């Protein structure tokens, strides 16, 4: 009787643990498990120190405004968050409008495919992914368009992750990744047929400099599309709640300062682009992009427990719990930005480099 009880309760605890770790929360394939969480290119014992260093940037706002220090600050951020993003969100580090009846994975892919459809490229063309992360969009875009995609990211750890995923997906013959700064790209003038950036150029202290670089590397007549993070027409700089939400988003997402939506077209024109189309993809009839963040709340709590246990066991580096907490708080600011309509992560701008 006693041994039957023991076997029964062990099986029950095992099943509960399995449910807690593997079933609870989003069911998407992430390709990264909690036991592999690292600090990117930062060594295990330096993660906590680097997290403190990340926060110290915000104590010296003048520094994150200077072009020279921003790439290092963004690089540190992505060393700290890349594994957590992949584990808890997937290989595409961006938002997309919810689509009734479709999974997050499908909605994400459709949002990515739309970018390459907009730049009207053909199979065999060479296109650039500006700020490519671990390459989720790049792989979807290469598979959909059969173009050769080169991705650039400032973070070396992401380069290695992206290359590994490209190989695993059998797409390394179309996808190439380089480590570099999008403010000074290692590419020749007029060398790409098209370019896109998905929620990446918001990290630039000066948008004009990235747009000028993209303009330089595009062939005349080439198209560039960007999904920009912006404050909308609803944002009021005198409203304390608005300011709190936007500052929260900037601090939790390594942003040197969010731009207002009406600055984007102006900057693109200034560097020489013709504006083909400009539209906030978050606006109705699109369904809320922030629904996914709201629905993930139970999973975040589960993740917090797991990260705490793994850090206590020495499996996850010291500092991981703090980084996870920061993201938890950021998710709330982003949701408030969406609910109030003062923020959009998908202000789309489609530009052409003139023929002459
Ligand atoms: C474009 C950028 C990144 C956008 C999003 C991909 C990420 C913004 C906030 C991130 C997350 C917040 C909460 C995390 C959660 C607490 C954790 O358990 C699992 C991962 C999160 C869901 C994480 C995932 C990625 C984000 C949604 C910026 C940086 C310009
Ligand atoms: C939020 S992620 C988006 C990644 C990818 N576009 C996606 O949607 O999955 C932002 C990306 O921009 C890159 N990035 C930010 N600043 C950069 C810079 N100065 N030079 C190159 N890449 C940069 C980051 O390294 C990261 O890969």
Coordinates of C-alpha atoms and ligand atoms in Angstrom, one line a residue:
X1 CA 0.0 0.0 0.0
X2 CA 2.8 2.3 1.0
X3 CA 4.9 1.7 -2.1
X4 CA 1.8 2.1 -4.3
X5 CA 1.3 5.5 -2.6
X6 CA 5.0 6.4 -3.2
X7 CA 4.9 5.4 -6.9
X8 CA 1.6 7.3 -7.4
X9 CA 2.8 10.5 -5.7
X10 CA 6.2 10.4 -7.5
X11 CA 4.3 10.1 -10.9
X12 CA 2.0 12.9 -9.9
X13 CA 4.9 15.2 -9.0
X14 CA 6.7 14.2 -12.1
X15 CA 3.7 15.0 -14.3
X16 CA 3.2 18.3 -12.5
X17 CA 6.8 19.3 -13.0
X18 CA 6.6 18.3 -16.7
X19 CA 3.5 20.5 -17.1
X20 CA 5.1 23.4 -15.2
X21 CA 8.3 23.4 -17.3
X22 CA 7.2 22.3 -20.7
X23 CA 3.4 22.8 -21.2
X24 CA 2.5 25.9 -19.2
X25 CA 2.9 29.0 -21.3
X26 CA 3.3 29.4 -25.0
X27 CA 3.7 26.2 -27.0
X28 CA 5.9 27.5 -29.7
X29 CA 9.2 25.9 -30.7
X30 CA 11.9 28.1 -29.3
X31 CA 15.1 26.2 -30.0
X32 CA 16.6 27.3 -26.7
X33 CA 15.9 25.8 -23.3
X34 CA 16.2 27.3 -19.9
X35 CA 19.3 25.2 -18.9
X36 CA 21.2 26.8 -21.8
X37 CA 20.7 30.4 -20.7
X38 CA 24.0 32.3 -20.9
X39 CA 25.2 35.9 -21.0
X40 CA 25.9 35.7 -24.7
X41 CA 29.6 36.6 -25.3
X42 CA 30.0 37.7 -21.7
X43 CA 31.7 35.1 -19.4
X44 CA 29.5 33.3 -16.8
X45 CA 31.0 35.3 -13.9
X46 CA 30.7 38.7 -15.5
X47 CA 27.0 38.8 -16.3
X48 CA 26.0 40.5 -13.1
X49 CA 28.7 43.2 -13.5
X50 CA 27.6 43.8 -17.2
X51 CA 24.0 44.2 -16.1
X52 CA 25.0 46.9 -13.7
X53 CA 27.1 48.5 -16.4
X54 CA 24.1 48.5 -18.7
X55 CA 22.1 50.4 -16.1
X56 CA 24.9 52.8 -15.5
X57 CA 24.4 54.1 -19.1
X58 CA 21.1 55.6 -18.1
X59 CA 22.7 57.5 -15.2
X60 CA 24.9 59.3 -17.8
X61 CA 22.3 60.2 -20.5
X62 CA 24.8 62.4 -22.3
X63 CA 26.9 59.2 -23.0
X64 CA 24.1 57.3 -24.7
X65 CA 23.6 60.2 -26.9
X66 CA 27.1 60.1 -28.3
X67 CA 27.5 57.9 -31.3
X68 CA 30.7 56.2 -30.1
X69 CA 29.3 54.6 -26.9
X70 CA 25.9 53.4 -28.2
X71 CA 27.1 50.3 -30.1
X72 CA 28.9 49.1 -27.0
X73 CA 25.8 49.7 -24.9
X74 CA 23.5 47.9 -27.4
X75 CA 26.0 45.1 -27.7
X76 CA 26.0 44.6 -23.9
X77 CA 22.2 44.6 -23.9
X78 CA 22.0 41.8 -26.5
X79 CA 24.6 39.7 -24.7
X80 CA 22.3 39.9 -21.7
X81 CA 19.0 39.3 -23.4
X82 CA 19.5 37.2 -26.5
X83 CA 19.1 33.8 -24.9
X84 CA 16.1 34.9 -22.8
X85 CA 14.5 36.3 -26.0
X86 CA 15.1 33.1 -27.9
X87 CA 13.9 30.9 -25.1
X88 CA 10.7 33.0 -24.3
X89 CA 9.8 34.5 -27.6
X90 CA 11.5 32.7 -30.5
X91 CA 14.0 33.5 -33.2
X92 CA 12.3 36.7 -34.4
X93 CA 12.9 39.6 -32.1
X94 CA 10.0 41.8 -33.0
X95 CA 6.2 42.3 -32.7
X96 CA 3.5 41.7 -35.3
X97 CA -0.2 42.4 -35.3
X98 CA -2.3 39.5 -33.9
X99 CA -4.2 37.7 -36.6
X100 CA -7.4 35.9 -35.5
X101 CA -7.2 32.2 -36.2
X102 CA -3.4 32.3 -36.8
X103 CA -0.6 31.3 -34.4
X104 CA 2.0 33.9 -33.2
X105 CA 4.5 32.0 -35.4
X106 CA 2.4 32.5 -38.5
X107 CA 1.5 36.1 -37.7
X108 CA 5.3 36.8 -37.2
X109 CA 6.2 35.1 -40.6
X110 CA 3.5 37.0 -42.5
X111 CA 4.8 40.3 -41.0
X112 CA 8.3 39.4 -42.2
X113 CA 7.2 38.3 -45.7
X114 CA 5.3 41.6 -46.1
X115 CA 8.7 43.4 -45.7
X116 CA 10.3 41.6 -48.6
X117 CA 7.2 41.8 -50.7
X118 CA 7.2 45.6 -50.3
X119 CA 10.7 46.0 -51.6
X120 CA 9.8 44.1 -54.9
X121 CA 12.9 42.0 -55.2
X122 CA 13.3 38.9 -57.4
X123 CA 15.0 35.5 -56.8
X124 CA 18.7 35.7 -56.9
X125 CA 18.8 39.4 -55.9
X126 CA 21.1 40.5 -53.0
X127 CA 19.3 42.1 -50.1
X128 CA 20.5 43.5 -46.7
X129 CA 18.9 42.8 -43.3
X130 CA 19.9 45.8 -41.2
X131 CA 20.1 44.7 -37.5
X132 CA 19.3 41.0 -38.1
X133 CA 19.3 39.5 -34.5
X134 CA 19.6 35.7 -34.6
X135 CA 18.0 35.7 -38.1
X136 CA 14.4 34.7 -37.7
X137 CA 13.2 37.2 -40.3
X138 CA 16.2 36.5 -42.5
X139 CA 15.3 32.8 -42.9
X140 CA 11.6 33.5 -43.4
X141 CA 12.4 36.1 -46.1
X142 CA 15.0 34.0 -47.9
X143 CA 12.7 31.0 -48.0
X144 CA 9.8 33.1 -49.2
X145 CA 11.7 35.3 -51.8
X146 CA 14.7 33.1 -52.8
X147 CA 16.9 36.1 -52.5
X148 CA 20.4 36.1 -51.0
X149 CA 20.1 37.8 -47.7
X150 CA 23.1 39.3 -45.8
X151 CA 22.4 40.2 -42.2
X152 CA 24.4 42.6 -40.1
X153 CA 24.3 42.8 -36.3
X154 CA 26.6 44.5 -33.7
X155 CA 26.5 41.5 -31.5
X156 CA 28.9 38.7 -32.1
X157 CA 27.0 36.1 -30.1
X158 CA 24.0 36.7 -32.4
X159 CA 26.2 36.2 -35.4
X160 CA 27.1 32.7 -34.2
X161 CA 23.5 31.9 -33.2
X162 CA 22.2 33.1 -36.6
X163 CA 24.8 31.1 -38.5
X164 CA 23.9 28.0 -36.5
X165 CA 20.2 28.4 -37.2
X166 CA 20.8 29.1 -40.9
X167 CA 22.7 25.9 -41.2
X168 CA 20.2 23.8 -39.2
X169 CA 17.4 25.2 -41.4
X170 CA 19.3 24.4 -44.6
X171 CA 19.2 28.0 -45.6
X172 CA 22.9 28.9 -45.3
X173 CA 23.2 28.9 -49.1
X174 CA 20.9 31.9 -49.1
X175 CA 21.7 33.6 -45.8
X176 CA 25.0 35.2 -44.7
X177 CA 25.7 37.1 -41.5
X178 CA 28.3 39.6 -40.6
X179 CA 29.2 41.3 -37.3
X180 CA 29.4 45.1 -37.7
X181 CA 27.9 48.5 -36.9
X182 CA 25.1 49.7 -39.1
X183 CA 26.3 53.3 -38.8
X184 CA 29.5 52.3 -40.7
X185 CA 28.7 49.2 -42.8
X186 CA 31.5 47.1 -44.4
X187 CA 29.8 47.1 -47.8
X188 CA 30.6 48.9 -51.1
X189 CA 28.4 51.7 -52.5
X190 CA 25.5 50.7 -54.7
X191 CA 25.9 47.0 -53.8
X192 CA 22.4 45.8 -52.7
X193 CA 19.2 45.4 -54.8
X194 CA 17.1 46.0 -51.7
X195 CA 17.2 46.4 -47.9
X196 CA 15.0 46.1 -44.9
X197 CA 15.2 46.6 -41.1
X198 CA 12.8 45.2 -38.6
X199 CA 12.6 47.0 -35.2
X200 CA 16.4 47.6 -35.2
X201 CA 17.2 51.1 -36.3
X202 CA 15.5 52.4 -33.1
X203 CA 18.8 51.6 -31.5
X204 CA 20.6 54.3 -33.5
X205 CA 21.3 57.5 -31.6
X206 CA 20.9 59.3 -34.9
X207 CA 18.5 57.9 -37.5
X208 CA 19.9 60.1 -40.2
X209 CA 23.3 58.3 -40.0
X210 CA 21.8 54.8 -40.5
X211 CA 19.5 55.9 -43.3
X212 CA 22.4 57.6 -45.0
X213 CA 24.4 54.3 -44.8
X214 CA 21.5 52.3 -46.2
X215 CA 21.1 54.9 -49.0
X216 CA 24.8 54.5 -49.8
X217 CA 24.8 50.7 -50.1
X218 CA 21.6 50.5 -52.2
X219 CA 21.7 50.4 -56.0
X220 CA 20.0 53.3 -57.6
X221 CA 16.3 52.5 -57.9
X222 CA 16.5 50.0 -55.0
X223 CA 13.9 50.0 -52.2
X224 CA 14.3 50.0 -48.5
X225 CA 11.6 49.3 -45.9
X226 CA 11.8 49.8 -42.2
X227 CA 9.5 49.0 -39.3
X228 CA 10.3 51.8 -36.8
X229 CA 9.7 52.1 -33.1
X230 CA 8.0 55.5 -32.5
X231 CA 5.8 57.6 -30.3
X232 CA 2.5 58.3 -32.0
X233 CA 0.3 61.4 -32.4
X234 CA -1.4 60.4 -29.1
X235 CA 1.9 60.9 -27.1
X236 CA 1.9 64.0 -24.9
X237 CA 5.3 65.0 -23.5
X238 CA 3.5 67.0 -20.7
X239 CA 1.6 63.9 -19.5
X240 CA 3.6 62.2 -16.6
X241 CA 2.1 58.8 -17.4
X242 CA 3.1 59.0 -21.0
X243 CA 6.6 60.0 -20.1
X244 CA 6.9 57.2 -17.6
X245 CA 5.8 54.6 -20.1
X246 CA 8.1 55.8 -22.9
X247 CA 11.1 56.0 -20.5
X248 CA 10.3 52.5 -19.3
X249 CA 10.3 51.3 -22.9
X250 CA 13.6 53.0 -23.6
X251 CA 15.4 51.7 -20.5
X252 CA 14.2 48.1 -20.9
X253 CA 15.0 48.0 -24.7
X254 CA 18.4 49.7 -24.9
X255 CA 17.1 52.7 -26.8
X256 CA 19.0 56.0 -26.8
X257 CA 15.7 57.9 -27.3
X258 CA 12.4 57.1 -29.1
X259 CA 11.6 59.3 -32.1
X260 CA 8.2 60.8 -32.9
X261 CA 6.5 59.3 -35.9
X262 CA 6.6 62.5 -37.9
X263 CA 10.4 62.6 -37.8
X264 CA 10.8 59.4 -39.8
X265 CA 9.8 60.5 -43.3
X266 CA 11.6 63.8 -42.8
X267 CA 14.9 62.1 -42.0
X268 CA 14.5 59.6 -45.0
X269 CA 13.9 62.6 -47.3
X270 CA 16.9 64.4 -45.9
X271 CA 19.3 61.7 -46.9
X272 CA 17.9 61.6 -50.4
X273 CA 15.2 58.9 -50.4
X274 CA 11.9 59.2 -52.1
X275 CA 9.0 58.1 -49.8
X276 CA 6.9 55.5 -51.6
X277 CA 4.6 54.7 -48.6
X278 CA 4.4 55.5 -44.9
X279 CA 1.9 53.8 -42.6
X280 CA 1.6 52.7 -39.0
X281 CA 0.9 49.0 -39.3
X282 CA -0.3 48.9 -35.7
X283 CA -3.4 51.0 -36.5
X284 CA -6.8 49.4 -37.0
X285 CA -7.9 47.2 -38.8
X286 CA -4.7 45.6 -37.4
X287 CA -5.4 43.7 -34.2
X288 CA -3.2 44.5 -31.1
X289 CA 0.4 43.5 -31.4
X290 CA 0.7 43.7 -27.6
X291 CA -1.9 40.9 -27.0
X292 CA 0.9 38.3 -27.2
X293 CA 2.7 40.1 -24.3
X294 CA -0.5 40.1 -22.2
X295 CA -1.1 36.4 -22.8
X296 CA 2.4 35.4 -21.9
X297 CA 2.0 36.6 -18.3
X298 CA 1.6 33.1 -16.7
X299 CA 4.6 31.9 -18.7
X300 CA 6.7 34.9 -17.4
X301 CA 5.9 33.8 -13.9
X302 CA 6.8 30.2 -14.7
X303 CA 10.0 31.5 -16.3
X304 CA 10.8 33.6 -13.3
X305 CA 10.6 30.6 -11.0
X306 CA 12.8 28.5 -13.4
X307 CA 15.4 31.2 -13.8
X308 CA 15.6 31.7 -10.0
X309 CA 16.1 27.9 -9.5
X310 CA 18.7 27.7 -12.3
X311 CA 20.6 30.7 -11.0
X312 CA 20.6 29.3 -7.4
X313 CA 22.0 26.0 -8.8
X314 CA 24.7 27.9 -10.6
X315 CA 23.5 26.7 -14.0
X316 CA 22.3 30.1 -15.2
X317 CA 24.9 32.9 -14.5
X318 CA 24.4 35.3 -11.6
X319 CA 22.5 38.3 -12.8
X320 CA 20.1 36.3 -15.0
X321 CA 17.3 36.8 -12.5
X322 CA 17.8 40.6 -12.6
X323 CA 17.9 40.7 -16.4
X324 CA 14.7 38.6 -16.5
X325 CA 13.0 41.0 -14.0
X326 CA 14.0 43.9 -16.2
X327 CA 12.3 42.3 -19.2
X328 CA 9.2 41.4 -17.1
X329 CA 8.9 45.1 -16.2
X330 CA 9.5 46.2 -19.8
X331 CA 6.7 43.9 -21.0
X332 CA 4.4 45.9 -18.8
X333 CA 5.5 49.3 -20.2
X334 CA 5.2 48.0 -23.7
X335 CA 1.7 46.8 -23.0
X336 CA 0.8 50.2 -21.6
X337 CA 2.3 51.8 -24.6
X338 CA 0.0 49.6 -26.8
X339 CA -3.1 50.0 -24.7
X340 CA -2.8 53.8 -24.6
X341 CA -1.9 54.0 -28.3
X342 CA 1.1 56.4 -27.5
X343 CA 3.7 53.9 -28.9
X344 CA 4.0 51.8 -32.1
X345 CA 6.8 49.3 -32.9
X346 CA 5.7 49.1 -36.5
X347 CA 5.6 52.5 -38.1
X348 CA 6.4 51.3 -41.7
X349 CA 8.3 53.5 -44.2
X350 CA 9.0 52.4 -47.7
X351 CA 11.7 54.4 -49.5
X352 CA 13.4 54.4 -52.9
X353 CA 16.9 55.5 -53.8
X354 CA 16.3 57.6 -57.0
X355 CA 17.7 56.3 -60.3
X356 CA 19.9 59.3 -60.7
Ligands
LIG1 C1 12.6 45.2 -30.9 C2 13.0 44.9 -29.6 C3 12.6 43.7 -28.9 C4 11.1 43.5 -28.9 C5 10.6 42.1 -28.3 C6 11.1 41.0 -29.1 C7 11.1 42.0 -26.8 C8 10.6 43.2 -26.0 C9 10.4 42.7 -24.5 C10 10.8 41.3 -24.6 C11 10.3 40.3 -23.5 C12 9.6 40.7 -22.4 C13 9.2 39.8 -21.4 C14 10.1 38.5 -21.4 C15 9.6 37.5 -20.3 C16 9.6 38.1 -18.9 C17 10.4 36.2 -20.3 O1 10.0 35.3 -19.4 C18 10.4 35.6 -21.7 C19 10.9 36.6 -22.8 C20 10.1 37.9 -22.8 C21 8.7 37.6 -23.3 C22 10.8 38.9 -23.7 C23 10.8 38.5 -25.2 C24 11.3 39.5 -26.2 C25 10.5 40.8 -26.0 C26 9.0 40.7 -26.2 C27 13.8 46.0 -28.9 C28 14.8 45.6 -28.0 C29 14.2 47.2 -29.8
LIG2 C1 15.3 43.9 -31.6 S1 16.6 43.2 -32.5 C2 15.7 42.9 -34.1 C3 16.4 41.8 -34.8 C4 15.7 41.3 -36.1 N1 15.5 42.4 -37.0 C5 14.5 40.6 -35.7 O1 13.4 41.2 -36.0 O2 14.6 39.5 -35.3 C6 17.6 44.6 -33.0 C7 18.8 44.2 -33.7 O3 19.5 45.4 -34.1 C8 20.9 45.2 -33.9 N2 21.6 46.5 -33.8 C9 21.4 47.4 -32.9 N3 22.3 48.4 -33.1 C10 23.1 48.1 -34.1 C11 24.2 48.7 -34.7 N4 24.7 49.9 -34.3 N5 24.8 48.0 -35.7 C12 24.4 46.8 -36.1 N6 23.3 46.2 -35.5 C13 22.7 46.8 -34.5 C14 21.0 44.3 -32.7 O4 22.2 43.7 -32.5 C15 19.8 43.4 -32.9 O5 20.3 42.3 -33.7

